[in-house]
Every structure is written in structure tokens, then in C-alpha cells.
Short mmCIF file of C-alpha atoms and ligand atoms in Angstrom, two decimals:
data_model
loop_
_atom_site.label_atom_id
_atom_site.label_comp_id
_atom_site.label_asym_id
_atom_site.label_seq_id
_atom_site.Cartn_x
_atom_site.Cartn_y
_atom_site.Cartn_z
CA MET A 1 6.18 115.05 -19.23
CA PRO A 2 3.27 112.80 -18.32
CA ASN A 3 0.79 111.95 -21.00
CA GLU A 4 -2.30 114.01 -20.26
CA ASP A 5 -4.10 112.82 -23.39
CA LYS A 6 -7.23 110.86 -22.89
CA MET A 7 -6.91 107.13 -23.47
CA GLU A 8 -8.58 105.87 -26.62
CA CYS A 9 -12.14 104.78 -26.14
CA PRO A 10 -12.27 101.06 -26.92
CA ALA A 11 -15.36 101.16 -29.15
CA ASN A 12 -18.10 98.75 -28.16
CA VAL A 13 -15.79 97.15 -25.62
CA VAL A 14 -16.84 98.98 -22.47
CA LYS A 15 -19.96 97.52 -21.02
CA ARG A 16 -21.35 97.40 -17.53
CA CYS A 17 -20.16 94.29 -15.71
CA LYS A 18 -22.21 91.76 -13.82
CA LEU A 19 -21.41 90.47 -10.36
CA ALA A 20 -19.49 87.21 -10.12
CA ILE A 21 -19.09 85.55 -6.73
CA LEU A 22 -15.44 84.61 -6.32
CA ASP A 23 -14.50 82.86 -3.08
CA GLY A 24 -17.69 84.20 -1.59
CA VAL A 25 -17.00 87.83 -2.59
CA PRO A 26 -19.06 89.61 -5.26
CA LEU A 27 -16.57 90.96 -7.79
CA MET A 28 -16.73 92.06 -11.44
CA ASP A 29 -17.41 89.16 -13.78
CA MET A 30 -14.33 90.05 -15.86
CA MET A 31 -12.17 89.44 -12.78
CA GLN A 32 -12.90 85.71 -13.04
CA LYS A 33 -10.39 85.30 -15.83
CA ASN A 34 -7.29 85.98 -13.72
CA TRP A 35 -8.67 85.43 -10.22
CA GLU A 36 -6.51 82.33 -9.61
CA GLN A 37 -3.37 84.27 -10.60
CA VAL A 38 -4.38 87.15 -8.32
CA LYS A 39 -4.70 84.77 -5.38
CA LEU A 40 -1.30 83.26 -6.17
CA PHE A 41 0.37 86.69 -6.46
CA GLN A 42 3.85 86.62 -4.90
CA ALA A 43 4.47 89.79 -2.93
CA LEU A 44 7.94 91.12 -2.20
CA PRO A 45 8.81 92.01 1.40
CA ASN A 46 9.01 95.73 0.61
CA ASP A 47 5.69 95.90 -1.26
CA LEU A 48 3.26 98.35 0.33
CA LEU A 49 -0.40 97.44 0.03
CA VAL A 50 -2.96 100.27 0.13
CA ALA A 51 -6.41 98.84 0.73
CA SER A 52 -9.95 100.12 1.12
CA TYR A 53 -13.59 99.55 0.40
CA PRO A 54 -14.24 101.43 -2.88
CA LYS A 55 -14.90 105.17 -2.53
CA ALA A 56 -13.35 105.44 0.92
CA GLY A 57 -10.70 107.96 -0.20
CA THR A 58 -8.25 105.49 -1.76
CA THR A 59 -6.97 107.91 -4.41
CA TRP A 60 -6.41 110.58 -1.76
CA LEU A 61 -4.38 108.16 0.35
CA LEU A 62 -2.43 106.87 -2.67
CA GLU A 63 -1.43 110.38 -3.71
CA THR A 64 -0.45 111.16 -0.12
CA VAL A 65 1.68 108.01 0.12
CA ASP A 66 3.33 108.67 -3.25
CA MET A 67 4.12 112.24 -2.17
CA ILE A 68 5.58 111.05 1.15
CA LEU A 69 7.72 108.38 -0.50
CA ASN A 70 8.94 110.95 -3.06
CA ASP A 71 9.82 113.49 -0.33
CA GLY A 72 7.10 115.87 -1.49
CA ASP A 73 8.46 116.11 -5.05
CA ILE A 74 5.42 117.15 -7.12
CA GLU A 75 7.22 116.63 -10.44
CA LYS A 76 7.85 112.98 -9.59
CA CYS A 77 4.21 112.48 -8.62
CA GLN A 78 3.17 114.00 -11.95
CA ARG A 79 5.01 111.20 -13.80
CA ALA A 80 1.77 109.41 -14.75
CA PRO A 81 -1.92 109.17 -13.85
CA ILE A 82 -2.46 107.60 -10.45
CA TYR A 83 -3.78 104.34 -11.96
CA ASP A 84 -0.52 103.93 -13.92
CA ARG A 85 1.72 104.89 -11.02
CA ILE A 86 0.03 102.52 -8.58
CA PRO A 87 -1.36 99.29 -10.02
CA PHE A 88 -4.65 97.87 -8.92
CA LEU A 89 -4.03 94.25 -7.91
CA GLU A 90 -7.33 92.72 -9.09
CA GLU A 91 -7.71 94.92 -12.21
CA ALA A 92 -8.81 92.53 -14.96
CA GLY A 93 -7.50 94.67 -17.83
CA SER A 94 -9.06 95.24 -21.23
CA ALA A 95 -8.09 95.66 -24.86
CA SER A 96 -6.50 99.01 -24.05
CA PHE A 97 -5.49 98.58 -20.40
CA PRO A 98 -3.13 96.01 -18.82
CA THR A 99 -4.14 93.80 -15.92
CA GLY A 100 -2.97 94.80 -12.45
CA LEU A 101 -0.63 91.82 -12.39
CA GLU A 102 0.95 92.84 -15.71
CA GLN A 103 1.48 96.37 -14.42
CA ILE A 104 2.97 95.16 -11.14
CA ALA A 105 5.37 92.82 -12.96
CA LYS A 106 6.84 95.81 -14.81
CA MET A 107 7.46 97.88 -11.68
CA THR A 108 10.77 98.39 -9.97
CA PRO A 109 10.54 97.70 -6.21
CA PRO A 110 9.65 99.13 -3.77
CA ARG A 111 6.13 98.88 -5.16
CA ILE A 112 2.87 100.40 -3.97
CA ILE A 113 -0.11 98.21 -4.82
CA LYS A 114 -3.78 99.12 -4.49
CA THR A 115 -6.56 96.68 -3.64
CA HIS A 116 -10.23 96.75 -2.70
CA LEU A 117 -10.22 93.10 -1.67
CA PRO A 118 -11.69 92.13 1.69
CA PHE A 119 -8.94 90.96 4.04
CA HIS A 120 -9.71 87.24 3.82
CA VAL A 121 -9.11 87.07 0.05
CA VAL A 122 -5.97 89.21 -0.09
CA PRO A 123 -3.13 87.04 -1.48
CA LYS A 124 -1.50 85.30 1.49
CA SER A 125 2.00 86.17 0.29
CA PHE A 126 1.59 89.77 1.50
CA TRP A 127 1.38 88.49 5.07
CA GLU A 128 3.93 85.70 4.60
CA GLN A 129 6.39 88.32 3.40
CA GLY A 130 5.57 90.63 6.32
CA CYS A 131 4.46 93.46 3.99
CA LYS A 132 3.07 96.70 5.36
CA ALA A 133 -0.48 97.68 4.47
CA ILE A 134 -2.43 100.91 4.94
CA TYR A 135 -6.20 100.63 5.05
CA ILE A 136 -8.55 103.59 4.78
CA ALA A 137 -12.17 103.33 5.92
CA ARG A 138 -15.03 105.79 5.50
CA ASN A 139 -18.34 105.99 7.31
CA MET A 140 -21.02 103.78 5.81
CA LYS A 141 -23.43 106.52 4.75
CA ASP A 142 -20.94 108.73 2.88
CA ASN A 143 -19.34 105.61 1.41
CA LEU A 144 -22.74 104.49 0.12
CA VAL A 145 -23.52 107.88 -1.45
CA SER A 146 -20.11 108.11 -3.11
CA TYR A 147 -20.39 104.54 -4.42
CA TYR A 148 -23.83 105.30 -5.88
CA HIS A 149 -22.56 108.29 -7.84
CA PHE A 150 -19.52 106.31 -8.96
CA HIS A 151 -21.79 103.58 -10.35
CA ARG A 152 -23.68 106.22 -12.29
CA MET A 153 -20.56 107.63 -13.92
CA CYS A 154 -18.36 104.52 -14.27
CA ARG A 155 -19.63 102.58 -17.25
CA GLU A 156 -17.81 99.42 -16.14
CA MET A 157 -19.71 99.09 -12.86
CA PRO A 158 -23.00 97.18 -12.71
CA GLU A 159 -26.13 99.18 -13.46
CA PRO A 160 -26.91 100.97 -10.17
CA GLY A 161 -30.66 101.29 -10.74
CA THR A 162 -32.47 104.00 -8.85
CA TRP A 163 -31.08 105.47 -5.64
CA GLU A 164 -33.61 103.39 -3.68
CA GLU A 165 -32.55 100.22 -5.49
CA PHE A 166 -28.86 100.92 -5.01
CA PHE A 167 -29.44 101.70 -1.34
CA MET A 168 -30.86 98.21 -0.79
CA LYS A 169 -28.14 96.51 -2.85
CA PHE A 170 -25.45 98.27 -0.83
CA LEU A 171 -27.02 97.34 2.49
CA ASN A 172 -27.33 93.72 1.36
CA GLY A 173 -23.72 93.64 0.18
CA GLU A 174 -24.88 92.95 -3.38
CA VAL A 175 -22.30 95.28 -4.89
CA VAL A 176 -18.77 94.82 -6.23
CA TRP A 177 -16.35 94.03 -3.36
CA GLY A 178 -19.26 93.01 -1.18
CA SER A 179 -20.55 94.18 2.13
CA TRP A 180 -19.20 97.43 3.57
CA ASP A 181 -19.40 96.24 7.17
CA GLU A 182 -17.65 92.90 6.55
CA HIS A 183 -14.90 94.79 4.70
CA VAL A 184 -14.18 97.44 7.33
CA ILE A 185 -14.51 94.97 10.23
CA GLY A 186 -12.46 92.28 8.46
CA TRP A 187 -9.46 94.59 8.09
CA TRP A 188 -9.96 96.11 11.57
CA GLU A 189 -9.81 92.71 13.25
CA GLU A 190 -6.51 91.87 11.54
CA ARG A 191 -4.73 95.16 12.14
CA SER A 192 -2.77 93.99 15.16
CA SER A 193 -1.83 90.59 13.71
CA HIS A 194 -0.06 92.17 10.72
CA ARG A 195 1.73 95.41 9.89
CA ILE A 196 -1.47 97.30 9.11
CA LEU A 197 -2.08 101.02 9.63
CA TYR A 198 -5.84 101.63 9.79
CA LEU A 199 -6.93 105.14 8.84
CA PHE A 200 -10.27 106.92 8.59
CA TYR A 201 -11.41 109.35 5.88
CA GLU A 202 -13.02 111.51 8.54
CA ASP A 203 -9.71 111.80 10.44
CA MET A 204 -7.92 112.82 7.24
CA LYS A 205 -10.51 115.54 6.68
CA GLU A 206 -10.32 116.71 10.28
CA ASP A 207 -6.55 116.94 10.58
CA PRO A 208 -4.55 115.92 7.49
CA LYS A 209 -1.20 116.74 9.11
CA ARG A 210 -1.86 114.42 12.05
CA GLU A 211 -2.73 111.60 9.64
CA ILE A 212 0.22 112.30 7.33
CA ILE A 213 2.52 112.05 10.34
CA LYS A 214 0.98 108.64 11.17
CA VAL A 215 1.65 107.48 7.61
CA MET A 216 5.22 108.84 7.67
CA GLN A 217 5.98 107.11 10.96
CA PHE A 218 4.50 103.87 9.67
CA LEU A 219 6.67 104.09 6.55
CA GLY A 220 9.75 105.12 8.50
CA LYS A 221 9.97 108.51 6.77
CA GLU A 222 10.94 111.82 8.30
CA LEU A 223 10.09 115.00 6.44
CA PRO A 224 10.39 118.62 7.50
CA GLU A 225 7.29 120.67 8.36
CA ARG A 226 7.63 122.62 5.11
CA ILE A 227 7.37 119.42 3.03
CA MET A 228 4.43 118.18 5.08
CA ASP A 229 2.61 121.45 4.36
CA LYS A 230 3.38 121.04 0.68
CA ILE A 231 1.95 117.51 0.74
CA ILE A 232 -1.19 118.70 2.50
CA HIS A 233 -1.71 121.37 -0.13
CA HIS A 234 -1.00 119.08 -3.07
CA THR A 235 -3.36 116.39 -1.75
CA SER A 236 -6.19 118.77 -0.83
CA PHE A 237 -9.48 118.11 -2.60
CA ASP A 238 -9.37 121.33 -4.63
CA VAL A 239 -5.85 120.71 -5.91
CA MET A 240 -6.42 117.02 -6.65
CA LYS A 241 -9.65 117.88 -8.47
CA GLU A 242 -7.71 120.08 -10.91
CA ASN A 243 -4.78 117.68 -11.26
CA PRO A 244 -5.12 115.43 -14.35
CA MET A 245 -2.77 112.93 -12.72
CA THR A 246 -5.26 112.37 -9.87
CA ASN A 247 -8.70 113.39 -11.14
CA HIS A 248 -9.05 110.53 -13.66
CA SER A 249 -9.86 112.98 -16.47
CA THR A 250 -7.35 111.05 -18.60
CA LEU A 251 -9.78 108.13 -18.83
CA PRO A 252 -12.25 108.29 -21.73
CA ASN A 253 -15.86 109.27 -21.15
CA CYS A 254 -16.96 105.81 -22.23
CA ILE A 255 -15.34 104.51 -19.01
CA LEU A 256 -15.82 107.43 -16.62
CA ASP A 257 -18.60 109.72 -17.78
CA ASN A 258 -17.84 113.07 -16.20
CA SER A 259 -21.03 114.54 -17.63
CA VAL A 260 -22.94 112.34 -15.15
CA SER A 261 -20.79 112.90 -12.03
CA SER A 262 -17.15 113.73 -11.23
CA PHE A 263 -14.62 111.25 -9.92
CA MET A 264 -13.57 114.05 -7.54
CA ARG A 265 -17.18 114.73 -6.64
CA LYS A 266 -17.57 116.57 -3.30
CA GLY A 267 -14.93 115.24 -0.95
CA ILE A 268 -16.76 116.03 2.27
CA VAL A 269 -18.02 114.31 5.41
CA GLY A 270 -21.80 114.33 5.80
CA ASP A 271 -23.02 114.50 2.20
CA TRP A 272 -25.29 111.55 3.13
CA LYS A 273 -27.60 114.13 4.70
CA ASN A 274 -28.40 115.35 1.18
CA HIS A 275 -29.31 111.85 -0.01
CA LEU A 276 -30.76 109.62 2.69
CA THR A 277 -34.43 109.96 3.56
CA VAL A 278 -35.36 109.87 7.24
CA ALA A 279 -36.50 106.26 6.79
CA GLN A 280 -33.29 105.25 4.96
CA ASN A 281 -31.22 106.89 7.66
CA GLU A 282 -33.01 104.84 10.30
CA VAL A 283 -32.42 101.64 8.34
CA CYS A 284 -28.71 102.51 8.06
CA ASP A 285 -28.43 103.30 11.76
CA LYS A 286 -30.08 100.03 12.67
CA GLN A 287 -27.87 97.95 10.41
CA TYR A 288 -24.73 99.82 11.50
CA SER A 289 -25.51 99.28 15.21
CA SER A 290 -26.22 95.60 14.77
CA LYS A 291 -23.15 94.90 12.60
CA MET A 292 -20.81 96.88 14.85
CA ALA A 293 -22.26 95.53 18.10
CA ASP A 294 -19.37 93.10 18.69
CA SER A 295 -16.62 95.31 17.30
CA THR A 296 -14.51 98.08 18.81
CA LEU A 297 -14.59 99.80 15.42
CA GLN A 298 -16.48 103.10 15.45
CA PHE A 299 -17.14 105.68 12.72
CA ARG A 300 -17.99 109.36 12.75
CA PHE A 301 -20.82 110.40 10.45
CA ILE A 302 -20.29 114.12 10.86
CA LEU A 303 -17.35 116.22 11.95
P1 A3P B 1 -17.15 111.75 -2.94
O1 A3P B 1 -17.81 110.96 -4.02
O2 A3P B 1 -17.92 111.71 -1.65
O3 A3P B 1 -16.80 113.14 -3.34
P2 A3P B 1 -11.82 106.52 -3.97
O4 A3P B 1 -10.54 107.20 -4.31
O5 A3P B 1 -11.68 105.45 -2.94
O6 A3P B 1 -12.53 106.08 -5.20
O7 A3P B 1 -12.74 107.59 -3.24
C1 A3P B 1 -13.32 108.65 -3.94
C2 A3P B 1 -13.93 109.59 -2.92
O8 A3P B 1 -12.87 110.28 -2.24
C3 A3P B 1 -14.78 110.66 -3.58
O9 A3P B 1 -15.76 111.02 -2.60
C4 A3P B 1 -13.74 111.76 -3.79
O10 A3P B 1 -14.28 113.04 -4.01
C5 A3P B 1 -13.01 111.67 -2.46
N1 A3P B 1 -11.69 112.30 -2.51
C6 A3P B 1 -10.73 112.12 -3.43
N2 A3P B 1 -9.67 112.91 -3.16
C7 A3P B 1 -9.99 113.61 -2.05
C8 A3P B 1 -9.31 114.61 -1.29
N3 A3P B 1 -8.11 115.06 -1.64
N4 A3P B 1 -9.93 115.11 -0.20
C9 A3P B 1 -11.16 114.67 0.16
N5 A3P B 1 -11.85 113.73 -0.53
C10 A3P B 1 -11.28 113.21 -1.63
#
């Protein structure tokens, strides 16, 4: 049975981080301490990297991948909370939580590894070893809204300030993991040079089966229709919201304060309409058009 108990709250240890610029990328200041080791990480050829800008639907994709690789066996995917099943490469660890590198070292291959790193700072060994990677991207406006609410509830993230202040920080890339547009474009540009499957949150919402089939084909898995339907159900927002192994309720309130906002918050496309003012929407549209002008990458803001 997985441990559904909440982790102990490390008294006086959890405090909001500050930004530290590491190799040009704004990250959490605590990540400085093992940044060199992260960069030197030695991947194994059968490691699978799951990457995203934060709040793009990473947890959804991770649960989907774990279900696919475990042939739709729910029991196996209930073995531990998602953050214990799938280590977070650049996780700096704390008194009560191991670093991502420590977690990875204890895993039996084949390993699934999560990262939010922009492409250009991902450890080179992933590409030298020919590893597969799946990237999920989400439209800028919903990603911004979700990231704002996450900052409010996650007591390790920098102080978000007001919605207006956070809006400007996000647009200027002055948030952890940096600029949204550089992140999504950076991975997009590299998708054909490496074994990268590039997915969109909006596509997963529109037709989860179509996207699950893409993931299965990419991973060389074949599963019957019945199992695919089971995976779709198990990874639906409503089911994942109630599942302690995916909804992060096992983390203490001093880290994720569910009284402020839920980790599994709304899970929809278009919630930005409830947050952005007309003026903010225009600013977003302008920035999006100018940043995407030279790219073939396109997002859908509504379904
Ligand atoms: P919202 O804040 O818009 O609700 P990440 O896992 O990268 O941190 O992303 C979290 C976002 O993905 C949250 O968005 C969360 O609700 C959403 N999400 C998580 N699981 C989902 C699912 N099964 N279906 C749709 N959205 C999901």
C-alpha cells in the first residue's frame, strides 16, 4: 500500500525562494547548490525525459506515461505519489526530501525523469545517449494563470505579488525556469534533431485518445482499446483530482497550501478569460505574435 500520510512539515524550513540566474536561466536559489552535478548528470540510453514549462500539464502527462508503461495497471501506478515515482531532475531537496539526483540514483532502469529545464541547459548526456523525451506545452495565457495560482499556494516559490505584478514578471521571464516563449520555442526547434515528441495540453484536452496513441507509438507500446479507455479515465482531471497519488495532497500545507488554491485547480482551456483584463490580453497577444513571428510553433487559446 502506498503511504498516503502527509509528509512531516519541516518547521521553519520552508521559505519562499529567490531567483538565482544559473547559466542564464532564472531558477530557485536553492538549486545553486547542486547545479553543477545536475549539468553533469549521466543519463542511461533507456531513460525517458518528460519536460515542460511549469504548469503545462506535466503531472497529467507523467501519470499517462506511467500508466502506459505499466500496461494500464492502476495498482502499480498507486505505488507512490507521483513525485516519488518520477524524480524531478533539478529538485534541490530539503531536510525531509531527497534531491532529484539522489532519487534517480536509487531507481531501477528504465527510468522516467521529469524536468522543467529549458532545452539548452538540459544535461547533454540525454542527447549523447540518444534518450527519448516527451515535451508538453500549454498556451501562454492559461500557463500564466496556472503559474500565478501555483505561486500563491506553493510556499517554496518566490512571492508572486499581485496578479498585475505577476503578469509583468511572467511576460518579462522573471520567474522560475524563465521565459515561457523561449522555453516552448527552444524545445520546438530541437524536436527533429533528437528523439523528442512534442505535445500540447490543448490537444490532450481535445482528444486524449489520439494523444495517448501518439505517446504509445513513440514509446513502442501497443495496448488494446479497453486499456486505452482505462488510461483515459484514470488520467481524467476529475479522477486525478481525487487521487492522492497524483493530487499532491500528500505534501504538507506548509509546502502546498490547499486552502489558497488546489494543485489540481481547474484543468481547462480558456480560464485566462476569467483573469486577463482586455488590456492585459492585448499585451499578451502582442508579445505572443512578436515572439512567435519566426517560428512554426502555434498555440490554441480556446477549443
Ligand atoms: P490549472 O491550474 O489551470 O488547473 P503541472 O502538472 O505542469 O504543474 O500542471 C498543472 C496544471 O495541469 C493545472 O492547471 C492542473 O489542474 C492541470 N492538470 C493536471 N492534471 C490534469 C488532467 N488530468 N486534466 C487536465 N488538466 C490537468
